[in-house]
Amino acid sequence: MINKKVFSETKDKLIKINILVVSGFLIIFSLFTYFYFQSITYNSIDTKLKEEYEYISLQINRSSYLNPIVLNDPRDLVYIYDHDRLIYYTKTDYFDNIVPNDTNEKINSCFTYKNGKYTFRELPVTINNLKIRIIRNIDSELSLLRQLLFVIGIGIVFSVIITYFIALYLTKKALLPIENAWYTQAKFIQDASHELRTPITIVSSKLQSLLTVPSNTINDEVETIADAMNETRRLKKMISDLLSLSKEDAITTLNIEKVNISQLVEEIYRDYEDIALMQNKKFTYENNLKNNFINSDKNKLRQLILIFIDNAFKYTNIDEEINILLNEKDDNIICTIRDTGIGIKESDLSHIFDRFFRSDDVRNKDIDGSGIGLSIAKMISINLNCKIKPYSVENEGSKFEIIIPRYID
């Protein structure tokens, strides 16, 4: 049985990896966004301070620095020092009683500092032995940056939660084909074991029965030996089909060549004509092609058509009909194999390509077969880019359309 813990652990790992990857990208993007806007904010403030300096310097050069200085932006503060003595500062209603401490920061370079509960951005410059400090309170800008950081944090949290559910859904979708393949493989092994067990059991019982009567001659046990040989042939056929199926599963290259499909089908038709006569069945072939040539793998195409013709003969009775029809539509060849045999139940039609599937009616009628042929046909059709369309009515017959492209990509 399949260890479900493997899928559970794999799913958890994939979810964690998805969350870590998405969270990592979100954090990197959020940090980039925050520092980008922080840089823009400080650059904007510094530009305003420099503009303020240009505006103030013109006033100082025009008149005495003791005259009231008009500020370009009322939010700015200006402090003028003659050596270490404060000789002028702006008075505002908002910062009337605040006189920031003098700093020893580099002249002509903007910097940020705190004074009490306030945060300032300052540009110190010198003019004519005067030190001018142009200062702006940036608490409002920092408040906006903090709000941006809070919004980014909330966005990351919600994104991680949403990512978890998306990762859970996508992981389930991603693991579904693997899980189905695992279940299919397990079922295939179980079915193969069951199908192989039956002929082996029969052969073993026949051989044991021979050992119980060692004095009997071959003539006495001819029926027993014949049964054992039939089961051996059936076992050999089943193993051959399993090998064919595994080869089609693992195929990586095709022998693409120019194929005369009319000639190919005619050869198959001639091979089965004698069989049809011996079984008293009507076997016909009709070719409506104008262009007989396609590019494909001739041997695999032959094998594909043979599977359906072999099934048509297997599931038809005396005096019933089997027909091969070749038509063309657009860039496709449509090979139709039709019979008037036992047909397929509508409920079974969707399972006919499953490995080892055989309907109860077929098993009850003891019709020889392993249930692998159509699975091989399905794999060949995938490798050749063909499509198979089955149609069937129980007790009226079946029809299979093989849509063959003229050119394989």
Short mmCIF file of C-alpha atoms in Angstrom, two decimals:
data_model
loop_
_atom_site.label_atom_id
_atom_site.label_comp_id
_atom_site.label_asym_id
_atom_site.label_seq_id
_atom_site.Cartn_x
_atom_site.Cartn_y
_atom_site.Cartn_z
CA MET A 1 0.00 0.00 0.00
CA ILE A 2 1.06 3.58 -0.55
CA ASN A 3 2.61 5.29 2.45
CA LYS A 4 0.40 8.35 2.81
CA LYS A 5 2.91 9.84 5.26
CA VAL A 6 5.28 10.42 2.32
CA PHE A 7 2.71 12.62 0.56
CA SER A 8 1.86 14.43 3.80
CA GLU A 9 5.52 15.19 4.56
CA THR A 10 6.19 16.23 0.96
CA LYS A 11 3.15 18.50 0.97
CA ASP A 12 4.26 20.15 4.24
CA LYS A 13 7.78 20.69 2.88
CA LEU A 14 6.48 22.24 -0.34
CA ILE A 15 4.15 24.54 1.58
CA LYS A 16 7.00 25.65 3.85
CA ILE A 17 9.31 26.22 0.89
CA ASN A 18 6.64 28.24 -0.94
CA ILE A 19 5.93 30.35 2.13
CA LEU A 20 9.65 30.93 2.78
CA VAL A 21 10.32 31.88 -0.83
CA VAL A 22 7.31 34.23 -1.07
CA SER A 23 8.01 35.71 2.37
CA GLY A 24 11.65 36.27 1.42
CA PHE A 25 10.67 38.08 -1.76
CA LEU A 26 8.04 40.11 0.12
CA ILE A 27 10.51 41.15 2.82
CA ILE A 28 13.18 42.09 0.27
CA PHE A 29 10.63 44.01 -1.81
CA SER A 30 9.18 45.69 1.30
CA LEU A 31 12.62 46.74 2.55
CA PHE A 32 13.49 48.06 -0.88
CA THR A 33 10.20 49.99 -1.00
CA TYR A 34 10.65 51.42 2.50
CA PHE A 35 14.26 52.52 2.00
CA TYR A 36 13.42 53.86 -1.45
CA PHE A 37 10.68 56.11 -0.06
CA GLN A 38 12.89 57.02 2.90
CA SER A 39 15.62 58.09 0.48
CA ILE A 40 13.13 60.09 -1.59
CA THR A 41 11.81 61.75 1.57
CA TYR A 42 15.26 62.77 2.83
CA ASN A 43 16.37 63.89 -0.61
CA SER A 44 13.26 66.07 -0.89
CA ILE A 45 13.92 67.60 2.53
CA ASP A 46 17.59 68.20 1.70
CA THR A 47 16.61 69.87 -1.57
CA LYS A 48 14.23 72.19 0.27
CA LEU A 49 16.90 73.04 2.85
CA LYS A 50 19.37 73.88 0.10
CA GLU A 51 16.80 76.06 -1.63
CA GLU A 52 16.18 77.76 1.72
CA TYR A 53 19.91 78.37 2.07
CA GLU A 54 20.06 80.01 -1.39
CA TYR A 55 17.12 82.21 -0.48
CA ILE A 56 18.62 83.23 2.87
CA SER A 57 22.11 83.84 1.49
CA LEU A 58 20.71 86.40 -0.94
CA GLN A 59 19.09 88.32 1.92
CA ILE A 60 22.24 88.30 4.01
CA ASN A 61 24.34 89.56 1.12
CA ARG A 62 21.85 92.34 0.37
CA SER A 63 21.45 93.70 3.86
CA SER A 64 22.47 93.36 7.41
CA TYR A 65 21.93 90.01 8.93
CA LEU A 66 20.19 91.73 11.84
CA ASN A 67 17.25 92.60 9.62
CA PRO A 68 14.36 90.14 9.77
CA ILE A 69 14.93 87.28 7.39
CA VAL A 70 12.05 86.08 5.28
CA LEU A 71 11.92 82.32 4.92
CA ASN A 72 10.96 80.56 1.75
CA ASP A 73 9.20 77.85 3.77
CA PRO A 74 7.61 78.82 7.12
CA ARG A 75 8.34 75.35 8.49
CA ASP A 76 12.09 76.05 8.50
CA LEU A 77 14.15 77.47 11.35
CA VAL A 78 17.26 79.60 10.83
CA TYR A 79 19.99 80.14 13.44
CA ILE A 80 22.92 82.45 12.73
CA TYR A 81 26.09 82.39 14.82
CA ASP A 82 29.00 84.76 14.90
CA HIS A 83 31.67 82.41 16.05
CA ASP A 84 29.94 80.71 19.01
CA ARG A 85 27.46 83.50 19.78
CA LEU A 86 23.87 83.21 18.59
CA ILE A 87 23.03 86.55 16.97
CA TYR A 88 19.82 85.69 15.10
CA TYR A 89 17.13 83.04 14.97
CA THR A 90 13.64 82.81 13.57
CA LYS A 91 10.67 82.93 15.88
CA THR A 92 7.60 80.97 15.01
CA ASP A 93 4.44 80.13 16.87
CA TYR A 94 5.24 76.46 16.48
CA PHE A 95 8.87 76.50 17.65
CA ASP A 96 9.09 79.76 19.55
CA ASN A 97 10.81 78.30 22.60
CA ILE A 98 12.99 75.70 20.90
CA VAL A 99 16.61 76.45 20.31
CA PRO A 100 18.33 73.27 19.06
CA ASN A 101 21.72 72.55 20.53
CA ASP A 102 24.67 73.41 18.37
CA THR A 103 26.33 70.41 16.78
CA ASN A 104 29.76 69.64 15.47
CA GLU A 105 28.58 67.97 12.28
CA LYS A 106 30.36 68.57 8.98
CA ILE A 107 29.57 71.90 7.36
CA ASN A 108 27.50 71.91 4.14
CA SER A 109 26.24 68.40 4.79
CA CYS A 110 22.69 67.54 5.85
CA PHE A 111 22.18 65.35 8.90
CA THR A 112 19.40 64.26 11.24
CA TYR A 113 19.27 64.46 15.02
CA LYS A 114 16.79 64.50 17.90
CA ASN A 115 16.17 67.31 20.36
CA GLY A 116 13.86 66.28 23.11
CA LYS A 117 10.83 64.65 21.57
CA TYR A 118 11.40 66.32 18.20
CA THR A 119 13.48 65.17 15.23
CA PHE A 120 15.27 67.68 13.00
CA ARG A 121 17.05 67.69 9.69
CA GLU A 122 19.78 70.35 9.52
CA LEU A 123 22.00 71.95 6.88
CA PRO A 124 24.88 73.99 8.42
CA VAL A 125 26.72 76.44 6.13
CA THR A 126 29.15 79.36 6.56
CA ILE A 127 28.93 82.82 4.94
CA ASN A 128 31.36 85.63 5.72
CA ASN A 129 32.53 84.07 8.97
CA LEU A 130 28.93 83.42 9.93
CA LYS A 131 27.60 79.99 10.64
CA ILE A 132 24.06 79.51 9.44
CA ARG A 133 21.99 76.54 10.61
CA ILE A 134 18.91 75.84 8.49
CA ILE A 135 16.71 73.39 10.36
CA ARG A 136 13.44 71.70 9.63
CA ASN A 137 11.32 69.54 11.91
CA ILE A 138 10.73 66.22 10.12
CA ASP A 139 8.40 64.50 12.60
CA SER A 140 5.54 64.57 10.10
CA GLU A 141 7.67 62.92 7.41
CA LEU A 142 8.93 60.30 9.86
CA SER A 143 5.34 59.66 10.94
CA LEU A 144 4.44 58.97 7.32
CA LEU A 145 7.41 56.61 6.98
CA ARG A 146 6.33 54.79 10.17
CA GLN A 147 2.82 54.46 8.77
CA LEU A 148 4.28 53.11 5.54
CA LEU A 149 6.34 50.60 7.53
CA PHE A 150 3.24 49.56 9.50
CA VAL A 151 1.22 49.12 6.31
CA ILE A 152 4.05 47.09 4.77
CA GLY A 153 4.21 44.90 7.89
CA ILE A 154 0.46 44.30 7.85
CA GLY A 155 0.68 43.59 4.12
CA ILE A 156 3.43 41.00 4.70
CA VAL A 157 1.39 39.25 7.40
CA PHE A 158 -1.74 39.08 5.22
CA SER A 159 0.35 38.07 2.19
CA VAL A 160 1.91 35.20 4.14
CA ILE A 161 -1.53 34.02 5.27
CA ILE A 162 -2.87 34.21 1.71
CA THR A 163 0.31 32.54 0.44
CA TYR A 164 -0.26 29.65 2.85
CA PHE A 165 -3.70 28.90 1.42
CA ILE A 166 -2.51 29.40 -2.17
CA ALA A 167 0.50 27.15 -1.50
CA LEU A 168 -1.80 24.55 0.06
CA TYR A 169 -4.03 24.56 -3.03
CA LEU A 170 -1.16 24.58 -5.54
CA THR A 171 0.72 21.86 -3.66
CA LYS A 172 -2.33 19.62 -3.74
CA LYS A 173 -2.70 20.28 -7.46
CA ALA A 174 1.01 19.66 -8.07
CA LEU A 175 1.05 16.40 -6.10
CA LEU A 176 -2.18 15.10 -7.62
CA PRO A 177 -0.56 13.72 -10.83
CA ILE A 178 2.22 12.13 -8.77
CA GLU A 179 -0.27 10.64 -6.35
CA ASN A 180 -2.41 9.36 -9.21
CA ALA A 181 0.67 7.88 -10.88
CA TRP A 182 1.61 6.19 -7.62
CA TYR A 183 -1.87 4.76 -7.19
CA THR A 184 -1.90 3.68 -10.83
CA GLN A 185 1.44 1.96 -10.41
CA ALA A 186 0.27 0.18 -7.27
CA LYS A 187 -2.94 -0.89 -9.00
CA PHE A 188 -0.95 -2.02 -12.04
CA ILE A 189 1.28 -4.20 -9.85
CA GLN A 190 -1.74 -5.66 -8.08
CA ASP A 191 -3.57 -6.35 -11.35
CA ALA A 192 -0.47 -7.80 -13.00
CA SER A 193 0.12 -10.06 -10.02
CA HIS A 194 -3.49 -11.22 -10.13
CA GLU A 195 -3.47 -11.82 -13.88
CA LEU A 196 -0.15 -13.68 -13.77
CA ARG A 197 -1.20 -15.74 -10.77
CA THR A 198 -4.11 -17.36 -12.60
CA PRO A 199 -2.18 -19.06 -15.45
CA ILE A 200 0.69 -19.97 -13.10
CA THR A 201 -1.78 -21.59 -10.70
CA ILE A 202 -3.41 -23.54 -13.53
CA VAL A 203 -0.06 -24.76 -14.91
CA SER A 204 1.09 -25.68 -11.40
CA SER A 205 -2.10 -27.66 -10.70
CA LYS A 206 -1.85 -29.47 -14.03
CA LEU A 207 1.75 -30.46 -13.33
CA GLN A 208 0.84 -31.63 -9.84
CA SER A 209 -1.97 -33.75 -11.29
CA LEU A 210 0.55 -35.39 -13.61
CA LEU A 211 2.75 -36.26 -10.65
CA THR A 212 -0.13 -38.06 -8.94
CA VAL A 213 -0.36 -40.58 -11.80
CA PRO A 214 3.25 -41.26 -12.85
CA SER A 215 2.27 -44.44 -14.65
CA ASN A 216 0.05 -42.66 -17.19
CA THR A 217 1.30 -42.07 -20.72
CA ILE A 218 1.25 -38.84 -22.70
CA ASN A 219 -1.83 -40.08 -24.54
CA ASP A 220 -3.59 -40.53 -21.21
CA GLU A 221 -2.81 -36.97 -20.11
CA VAL A 222 -2.96 -35.19 -23.45
CA GLU A 223 -5.84 -32.95 -22.30
CA THR A 224 -4.02 -31.95 -19.13
CA ILE A 225 -0.85 -31.18 -21.06
CA ALA A 226 -2.83 -29.18 -23.66
CA ASP A 227 -4.42 -27.07 -20.93
CA ALA A 228 -1.03 -26.40 -19.37
CA MET A 229 0.41 -25.42 -22.76
CA ASN A 230 -2.52 -23.05 -23.43
CA GLU A 231 -1.97 -21.32 -20.12
CA THR A 232 1.77 -21.16 -20.82
CA ARG A 233 1.08 -19.46 -24.16
CA ARG A 234 -1.31 -17.08 -22.44
CA LEU A 235 1.34 -16.31 -19.82
CA LYS A 236 3.95 -15.74 -22.53
CA LYS A 237 1.58 -13.40 -24.41
CA MET A 238 0.86 -11.46 -21.24
CA ILE A 239 4.55 -11.03 -20.43
CA SER A 240 5.19 -9.93 -24.02
CA ASP A 241 2.38 -7.36 -23.74
CA LEU A 242 3.77 -6.08 -20.43
CA LEU A 243 7.19 -5.64 -22.00
CA SER A 244 5.63 -3.79 -24.95
CA LEU A 245 3.73 -1.53 -22.58
CA SER A 246 6.84 -0.72 -20.54
CA LYS A 247 8.76 0.04 -23.75
CA GLU A 248 6.04 2.45 -24.92
CA ASP A 249 6.07 4.12 -21.50
CA ALA A 250 9.81 4.68 -21.73
CA ILE A 251 10.07 5.59 -25.42
CA THR A 252 12.17 8.65 -26.14
CA THR A 253 12.82 8.49 -29.90
CA LEU A 254 10.78 7.55 -32.94
CA ASN A 255 11.92 6.31 -36.33
CA ILE A 256 10.15 8.93 -38.43
CA GLU A 257 10.00 8.18 -42.14
CA LYS A 258 7.78 8.72 -45.14
CA VAL A 259 5.00 6.12 -44.95
CA ASN A 260 2.46 5.08 -47.58
CA ILE A 261 -0.42 4.49 -45.22
CA SER A 262 -2.65 2.98 -47.93
CA GLN A 263 -0.01 0.37 -48.69
CA LEU A 264 0.47 -0.29 -44.97
CA VAL A 265 -3.25 -0.89 -44.35
CA GLU A 266 -3.57 -3.00 -47.51
CA GLU A 267 -0.77 -5.28 -46.25
CA ILE A 268 -2.59 -5.68 -42.94
CA TYR A 269 -5.85 -6.33 -44.80
CA ARG A 270 -4.27 -9.08 -46.92
CA ASP A 271 -2.77 -10.71 -43.81
CA TYR A 272 -6.22 -10.95 -42.19
CA GLU A 273 -8.19 -11.98 -45.31
CA ASP A 274 -7.43 -15.66 -44.80
CA ILE A 275 -8.27 -15.41 -41.11
CA ALA A 276 -11.63 -13.85 -42.02
CA LEU A 277 -12.35 -16.72 -44.45
CA MET A 278 -11.47 -19.35 -41.85
CA GLN A 279 -13.69 -17.67 -39.24
CA ASN A 280 -16.54 -17.04 -41.73
CA LYS A 281 -16.46 -13.27 -41.18
CA LYS A 282 -16.92 -10.49 -43.71
CA PHE A 283 -13.79 -8.35 -43.87
CA THR A 284 -13.70 -5.24 -46.09
CA TYR A 285 -11.33 -2.37 -46.77
CA GLU A 286 -12.15 1.04 -48.28
CA ASN A 287 -9.64 3.75 -49.18
CA ASN A 288 -10.82 7.33 -49.83
CA LEU A 289 -7.41 9.01 -49.65
CA LYS A 290 -6.11 11.36 -52.31
CA ASN A 291 -2.68 11.70 -50.71
CA ASN A 292 -1.40 8.41 -49.30
CA PHE A 293 1.83 9.63 -47.72
CA ILE A 294 2.46 10.72 -44.14
CA ASN A 295 5.51 11.14 -41.89
CA SER A 296 5.39 8.72 -38.99
CA ASP A 297 6.94 5.65 -37.38
CA LYS A 298 5.84 2.83 -39.69
CA ASN A 299 6.33 -0.07 -37.28
CA LYS A 300 4.50 1.60 -34.40
CA LEU A 301 1.69 2.74 -36.67
CA ARG A 302 1.30 -0.82 -37.93
CA GLN A 303 1.24 -2.10 -34.35
CA LEU A 304 -1.41 0.47 -33.42
CA ILE A 305 -3.76 -0.52 -36.26
CA LEU A 306 -3.16 -4.24 -35.67
CA ILE A 307 -4.32 -3.97 -32.05
CA PHE A 308 -7.74 -2.68 -33.09
CA ILE A 309 -8.12 -5.14 -35.97
CA ASP A 310 -7.09 -8.03 -33.72
CA ASN A 311 -9.71 -6.93 -31.16
CA ALA A 312 -12.33 -6.63 -33.90
CA PHE A 313 -11.73 -10.26 -34.91
CA LYS A 314 -11.61 -11.36 -31.28
CA TYR A 315 -14.97 -9.83 -30.33
CA THR A 316 -16.99 -10.71 -33.43
CA ASN A 317 -18.82 -13.97 -34.17
CA ILE A 318 -19.42 -15.98 -37.35
CA ASP A 319 -21.04 -14.03 -40.23
CA GLU A 320 -20.40 -10.68 -38.56
CA GLU A 321 -18.58 -7.83 -40.31
CA ILE A 322 -15.28 -6.01 -39.87
CA ASN A 323 -14.40 -2.96 -41.91
CA ILE A 324 -11.33 -0.73 -42.34
CA LEU A 325 -11.95 2.75 -43.74
CA LEU A 326 -9.39 5.42 -44.62
CA ASN A 327 -10.48 9.05 -44.94
CA GLU A 328 -8.68 12.38 -44.77
CA LYS A 329 -9.63 15.64 -43.12
CA ASP A 330 -7.45 18.74 -43.08
CA ASP A 331 -3.91 17.51 -42.29
CA ASN A 332 -5.08 14.29 -40.65
CA ILE A 333 -5.73 10.73 -41.80
CA ILE A 334 -8.72 9.06 -40.15
CA CYS A 335 -8.38 5.28 -39.95
CA THR A 336 -11.68 3.74 -38.83
CA ILE A 337 -11.94 0.11 -37.67
CA ARG A 338 -15.55 -0.91 -37.33
CA ASP A 339 -17.17 -4.23 -36.40
CA THR A 340 -20.62 -5.62 -35.68
CA GLY A 341 -19.49 -7.66 -32.69
CA ILE A 342 -20.53 -7.81 -29.06
CA GLY A 343 -19.93 -4.10 -28.45
CA ILE A 344 -19.04 -2.39 -25.19
CA LYS A 345 -21.29 -1.22 -22.38
CA GLU A 346 -21.55 2.55 -22.10
CA SER A 347 -20.38 2.36 -18.47
CA ASP A 348 -17.25 0.44 -19.56
CA LEU A 349 -16.34 2.68 -22.49
CA SER A 350 -14.37 5.15 -20.36
CA HIS A 351 -12.26 2.33 -18.86
CA ILE A 352 -11.28 0.35 -21.96
CA PHE A 353 -7.79 1.92 -22.07
CA ASP A 354 -7.08 1.07 -18.42
CA ARG A 355 -4.46 -1.61 -17.90
CA PHE A 356 -5.89 -5.11 -17.39
CA PHE A 357 -9.46 -3.83 -17.73
CA ARG A 358 -11.84 -6.43 -19.13
CA SER A 359 -15.59 -6.19 -18.80
CA ASP A 360 -17.49 -8.83 -16.85
CA ASP A 361 -19.26 -9.98 -20.04
CA VAL A 362 -15.92 -10.64 -21.77
CA ARG A 363 -14.55 -12.52 -18.77
CA ASN A 364 -17.74 -14.62 -18.51
CA LYS A 365 -17.52 -15.54 -22.19
CA ASP A 366 -13.94 -16.72 -21.62
CA ILE A 367 -12.61 -14.70 -24.56
CA ASP A 368 -8.83 -14.91 -24.64
CA GLY A 369 -6.99 -11.71 -23.77
CA SER A 370 -4.94 -9.94 -21.13
CA GLY A 371 -6.57 -6.51 -21.08
CA ILE A 372 -3.31 -4.80 -21.99
CA GLY A 373 -3.73 -4.37 -25.76
CA LEU A 374 -5.71 -1.15 -25.67
CA SER A 375 -3.36 0.27 -23.02
CA ILE A 376 -0.48 -0.33 -25.43
CA ALA A 377 -2.54 1.29 -28.20
CA LYS A 378 -3.10 4.34 -26.01
CA MET A 379 0.61 4.71 -25.29
CA ILE A 380 1.53 4.30 -28.97
CA SER A 381 -1.07 6.90 -29.95
CA ILE A 382 0.44 9.37 -27.46
CA ASN A 383 3.94 8.76 -28.83
CA LEU A 384 2.71 9.21 -32.42
CA ASN A 385 0.55 12.28 -31.58
CA CYS A 386 -2.53 10.34 -32.64
CA LYS A 387 -6.00 10.56 -31.13
CA ILE A 388 -8.33 7.61 -30.57
CA LYS A 389 -12.10 8.08 -30.50
CA PRO A 390 -14.08 5.01 -29.39
CA TYR A 391 -17.76 4.50 -30.21
CA SER A 392 -19.73 1.42 -29.21
CA VAL A 393 -23.21 0.09 -28.54
CA GLU A 394 -23.61 -3.12 -26.61
CA ASN A 395 -24.60 -6.10 -28.83
CA GLU A 396 -24.43 -3.90 -31.95
CA GLY A 397 -20.71 -3.36 -32.47
CA SER A 398 -17.83 -0.99 -31.97
CA LYS A 399 -16.02 1.67 -33.95
CA PHE A 400 -12.59 3.14 -33.29
CA GLU A 401 -11.36 6.22 -35.12
CA ILE A 402 -7.58 6.69 -35.17
CA ILE A 403 -6.79 10.29 -36.10
CA ILE A 404 -3.26 10.26 -37.53
CA PRO A 405 -1.43 13.53 -38.23
CA ARG A 406 0.36 13.73 -41.57
CA TYR A 407 3.37 15.26 -39.84
CA ILE A 408 4.72 14.68 -36.33
CA ASP A 409 6.12 17.78 -34.60
#
